[in-house]
Tab-separated table of C-alpha atoms in Angstrom:
chain	number	residue	atom	x	y	z
A	1	UNK	CA	61.063	-51.314	-98.437
A	2	UNK	CA	58.708	-52.224	-101.248
A	3	UNK	CA	57.196	-48.742	-101.634
A	4	UNK	CA	60.260	-47.133	-103.176
A	5	UNK	CA	58.706	-47.238	-106.660
A	6	UNK	CA	55.093	-46.554	-107.520
A	7	UNK	CA	53.880	-46.578	-111.097
A	8	UNK	CA	50.802	-44.453	-111.783
A	9	UNK	CA	48.504	-45.737	-114.505
A	10	UNK	CA	45.192	-44.072	-115.227
A	11	UNK	CA	42.186	-45.865	-116.589
A	12	UNK	CA	38.483	-45.300	-117.061
A	13	UNK	CA	35.779	-47.754	-117.906
A	14	UNK	CA	33.186	-47.800	-120.653
A	15	UNK	CA	30.625	-46.065	-118.434
A	16	UNK	CA	32.899	-43.033	-118.112
A	17	UNK	CA	33.055	-40.224	-120.664
A	18	UNK	CA	35.454	-37.336	-121.159
A	19	UNK	CA	32.677	-34.924	-120.173
A	20	UNK	CA	32.244	-36.731	-116.878
A	21	UNK	CA	35.994	-36.604	-116.349
A	22	UNK	CA	35.992	-32.797	-116.483
A	23	UNK	CA	33.031	-32.568	-114.140
A	24	UNK	CA	34.552	-35.067	-111.756
A	25	UNK	CA	37.912	-33.341	-111.598
A	26	UNK	CA	36.277	-30.216	-110.206
A	27	UNK	CA	34.233	-32.022	-107.577
A	28	UNK	CA	35.585	-32.955	-104.170
A	29	UNK	CA	36.140	-36.619	-103.453
A	30	UNK	CA	36.478	-38.074	-99.988
A	31	UNK	CA	37.711	-41.412	-98.765
A	32	UNK	CA	34.848	-43.901	-98.425
A	33	UNK	CA	34.748	-46.336	-95.525
A	34	UNK	CA	34.205	-49.962	-96.518
A	35	UNK	CA	34.472	-53.470	-95.119
A	36	UNK	CA	35.359	-56.696	-96.913
A	37	UNK	CA	32.311	-58.932	-96.456
A	38	UNK	CA	33.106	-61.786	-98.828
A	39	UNK	CA	35.991	-63.394	-100.680
A	40	UNK	CA	36.470	-66.637	-102.544
A	41	UNK	CA	39.421	-67.507	-100.345
A	42	UNK	CA	42.431	-66.212	-98.431
A	43	UNK	CA	45.846	-67.194	-97.180
A	44	UNK	CA	45.514	-67.582	-93.377
A	45	UNK	CA	48.529	-65.325	-92.890
A	46	UNK	CA	47.139	-62.654	-95.239
A	47	UNK	CA	43.355	-62.492	-94.638
A	48	UNK	CA	41.012	-60.282	-96.635
A	49	UNK	CA	40.255	-58.278	-93.483
A	50	UNK	CA	43.703	-56.696	-93.922
A	51	UNK	CA	42.189	-54.617	-96.734
A	52	UNK	CA	39.966	-52.858	-94.176
A	53	UNK	CA	43.037	-51.306	-92.567
A	54	UNK	CA	45.072	-48.469	-94.064
A	55	UNK	CA	48.297	-48.356	-92.083
A	56	UNK	CA	52.035	-48.746	-92.720
A	57	UNK	CA	51.861	-52.231	-91.167
A	58	UNK	CA	49.114	-53.520	-93.461
A	59	UNK	CA	50.118	-56.885	-94.943
A	60	UNK	CA	47.305	-57.014	-97.479
A	61	UNK	CA	45.300	-59.948	-98.798
A	62	UNK	CA	46.591	-63.023	-100.610
A	63	UNK	CA	44.538	-65.717	-102.277
A	64	UNK	CA	44.905	-69.319	-101.061
A	65	UNK	CA	47.869	-71.307	-102.331
A	66	UNK	CA	47.245	-73.066	-105.641
A	67	UNK	CA	43.750	-71.557	-105.808
A	68	UNK	CA	41.351	-71.666	-108.722
A	69	UNK	CA	40.798	-68.500	-110.741
A	70	UNK	CA	39.204	-66.051	-110.857
A	71	UNK	CA	39.298	-64.947	-107.230
A	72	UNK	CA	36.836	-62.355	-105.896
A	73	UNK	CA	36.773	-59.810	-103.090
A	74	UNK	CA	33.537	-57.953	-102.273
A	75	UNK	CA	33.409	-54.648	-100.378
A	76	UNK	CA	30.369	-53.235	-98.573
A	77	UNK	CA	29.848	-49.581	-97.780
A	78	UNK	CA	28.030	-50.408	-94.526
A	79	UNK	CA	24.595	-50.625	-96.078
A	80	UNK	CA	24.768	-47.079	-97.448
A	81	UNK	CA	24.534	-46.157	-101.087
A	82	UNK	CA	27.599	-44.230	-102.169
A	83	UNK	CA	28.788	-42.589	-105.348
A	84	UNK	CA	32.116	-44.162	-106.234
A	85	UNK	CA	34.291	-41.899	-108.363
A	86	UNK	CA	37.760	-43.374	-108.077
A	87	UNK	CA	39.205	-46.718	-106.972
A	88	UNK	CA	42.905	-47.255	-106.254
A	89	UNK	CA	44.496	-50.703	-106.142
A	90	UNK	CA	47.963	-51.380	-104.770
A	91	UNK	CA	49.063	-54.744	-106.117
A	92	UNK	CA	51.347	-57.193	-104.373
A	93	UNK	CA	54.894	-56.964	-105.716
A	94	UNK	CA	55.141	-60.607	-106.835
A	95	UNK	CA	51.699	-62.216	-106.385
A	96	UNK	CA	50.238	-60.314	-109.331
A	97	UNK	CA	46.972	-60.894	-111.160
A	98	UNK	CA	47.150	-60.583	-114.945
A	99	UNK	CA	43.824	-58.744	-114.962
A	100	UNK	CA	41.361	-57.086	-112.560
A	101	UNK	CA	37.640	-56.640	-113.238
A	102	UNK	CA	35.404	-54.229	-111.370
A	103	UNK	CA	31.696	-54.677	-110.620
A	104	UNK	CA	29.167	-52.581	-108.683
A	105	UNK	CA	25.785	-53.448	-107.239
A	106	UNK	CA	22.928	-51.886	-105.278
A	107	UNK	CA	20.871	-53.934	-102.801
A	108	UNK	CA	19.917	-54.125	-99.134
A	109	UNK	CA	21.937	-57.316	-98.703
A	110	UNK	CA	24.596	-59.230	-100.615
A	111	UNK	CA	22.359	-62.231	-101.516
A	112	UNK	CA	19.936	-59.792	-103.178
A	113	UNK	CA	22.628	-57.958	-105.108
A	114	UNK	CA	22.912	-58.158	-108.885
A	115	UNK	CA	26.294	-56.876	-110.018
A	116	UNK	CA	27.027	-54.811	-113.106
A	117	UNK	CA	30.414	-55.183	-114.779
A	118	UNK	CA	32.120	-51.854	-115.362
A	119	UNK	CA	35.290	-52.999	-117.066
A	120	UNK	CA	38.774	-54.356	-116.541
A	121	UNK	CA	42.416	-53.345	-116.290
A	122	UNK	CA	45.617	-55.269	-116.950
A	123	UNK	CA	48.530	-55.350	-114.516
A	124	UNK	CA	52.232	-55.293	-115.304
A	125	UNK	CA	54.256	-58.464	-114.653
A	126	UNK	CA	56.676	-56.310	-112.625
A	127	UNK	CA	59.803	-57.904	-114.073
A	128	UNK	CA	61.418	-54.515	-114.728
A	129	UNK	CA	61.561	-53.777	-110.973
A	130	UNK	CA	62.758	-57.245	-110.049
A	131	UNK	CA	59.438	-57.700	-108.226
A	132	UNK	CA	60.446	-55.115	-105.636
A	133	UNK	CA	57.992	-52.338	-106.533
A	134	UNK	CA	54.256	-52.350	-106.011
A	135	UNK	CA	52.114	-51.140	-108.877
A	136	UNK	CA	49.370	-48.632	-108.135
A	137	UNK	CA	46.367	-48.574	-110.455
A	138	UNK	CA	43.937	-45.681	-110.286
A	139	UNK	CA	40.619	-46.078	-112.085
A	140	UNK	CA	37.884	-43.507	-112.547
A	141	UNK	CA	34.245	-44.497	-112.461
A	142	UNK	CA	30.977	-42.731	-111.696
A	143	UNK	CA	28.648	-45.280	-110.129
A	144	UNK	CA	26.207	-45.355	-107.248
A	145	UNK	CA	26.407	-48.602	-105.327
A	146	UNK	CA	26.284	-50.338	-101.977
A	147	UNK	CA	28.688	-53.135	-102.956
A	148	UNK	CA	31.870	-53.215	-105.017
A	149	UNK	CA	33.330	-56.481	-106.336
A	150	UNK	CA	36.895	-56.990	-107.525
A	151	UNK	CA	37.585	-60.064	-109.651
A	152	UNK	CA	41.215	-61.123	-110.006
A	153	UNK	CA	42.291	-63.384	-112.848
A	154	UNK	CA	45.176	-65.838	-113.082
A	155	UNK	CA	48.550	-64.867	-111.714
A	156	UNK	CA	51.832	-64.106	-113.407
A	157	UNK	CA	54.379	-66.864	-112.860
A	158	UNK	CA	57.692	-65.824	-111.332
A	159	UNK	CA	60.274	-67.265	-108.948
A	160	UNK	CA	58.780	-65.375	-105.991
A	161	UNK	CA	55.270	-66.726	-106.528
A	162	UNK	CA	55.830	-70.398	-105.799
A	163	UNK	CA	52.193	-71.119	-104.893
A	164	UNK	CA	50.475	-69.326	-107.802
A	165	UNK	CA	48.769	-66.696	-105.645
A	166	UNK	CA	47.400	-63.216	-106.344
A	167	UNK	CA	47.315	-60.391	-103.839
A	168	UNK	CA	46.368	-56.813	-103.066
A	169	UNK	CA	48.176	-54.745	-100.463
A	170	UNK	CA	45.490	-52.068	-100.271
A	171	UNK	CA	42.292	-50.754	-101.839
A	172	UNK	CA	41.289	-47.114	-101.551
A	173	UNK	CA	37.840	-45.923	-102.657
A	174	UNK	CA	37.047	-42.247	-103.202
A	175	UNK	CA	33.707	-40.600	-103.811
A	176	UNK	CA	30.657	-39.184	-102.089
A	177	UNK	CA	28.443	-40.721	-99.426
A	178	UNK	CA	25.479	-39.929	-97.194
A	179	UNK	CA	26.330	-37.620	-94.311
A	180	UNK	CA	25.543	-40.497	-91.972
A	181	UNK	CA	28.489	-42.447	-93.328
A	182	UNK	CA	30.971	-39.678	-92.675
A	183	UNK	CA	33.470	-38.662	-95.325
A	184	UNK	CA	36.974	-37.498	-94.792
A	185	UNK	CA	37.659	-34.111	-96.302
A	186	UNK	CA	38.726	-33.743	-99.937
A	187	UNK	CA	41.831	-35.823	-100.382
A	188	UNK	CA	45.053	-34.621	-101.969
A	189	UNK	CA	47.264	-37.320	-100.464
A	190	UNK	CA	47.305	-41.083	-100.662
A	191	UNK	CA	46.852	-43.061	-97.419
A	192	UNK	CA	50.121	-44.058	-95.780
A	193	UNK	CA	49.564	-47.648	-96.857
A	194	UNK	CA	49.591	-46.446	-100.474
A	195	UNK	CA	52.749	-44.407	-100.107
A	196	UNK	CA	51.468	-41.207	-98.492
A	197	UNK	CA	52.716	-38.877	-101.206
A	198	UNK	CA	50.846	-35.951	-102.738
A	199	UNK	CA	48.580	-36.816	-105.627
A	200	UNK	CA	49.919	-35.401	-108.908
A	201	UNK	CA	47.788	-32.714	-110.530
A	202	UNK	CA	46.955	-34.876	-113.515
A	203	UNK	CA	45.509	-37.661	-111.351
A	204	UNK	CA	42.160	-35.851	-111.265
A	205	UNK	CA	42.262	-34.800	-114.911
A	206	UNK	CA	43.710	-37.509	-117.117
A	207	UNK	CA	41.626	-40.429	-118.342
A	208	UNK	CA	42.218	-43.146	-120.890
A	209	UNK	CA	39.152	-44.356	-122.677
A	210	UNK	CA	37.264	-47.638	-122.364
A	211	UNK	CA	38.999	-50.831	-121.506
A	212	UNK	CA	35.812	-52.891	-121.486
A	213	UNK	CA	34.904	-55.376	-124.221
């Protein structure tokens, strides 16, 4: 399978300080429920709705073939304002974006939403695994929002990406929400779609400073 290797990389954005990191590590984070409500495009065989499902059979989302970049995927937290503390991205093993940007916004509806850019992260070209592993990125933020936007930039070129696509197998969002939304309990394990293994102790403690411009 493709989940035999997972690389953990830890990033924080410019809005996140070391002091916040220590406070955040001691607080409990639960898995936040979201739905993909918009995307710039999708491969019919790998629709964006796949990101709503965390299961071992999840295929994930792929951009259209020979698409224009950047591509965007927007998540909604069902009209509720949440406090996002951590976002995990599981990249496709060969349809890999060179860079991801993260935005948050607060509004009653998507057309009314004005997004704030938090920062970006770079992805590995995955050549060292022969494009068999899937890279997991874990980013710490501390933002209240109702919408979260992921912007994916141009793809890496490799022999397995014949149509110049980018893709995400899964997105996992952790934080705090209104009681009406319903949080899972504090999480110490990744969802099965992300590998299912225990989170290492340093996942809630280590941060690397400011990737934003």
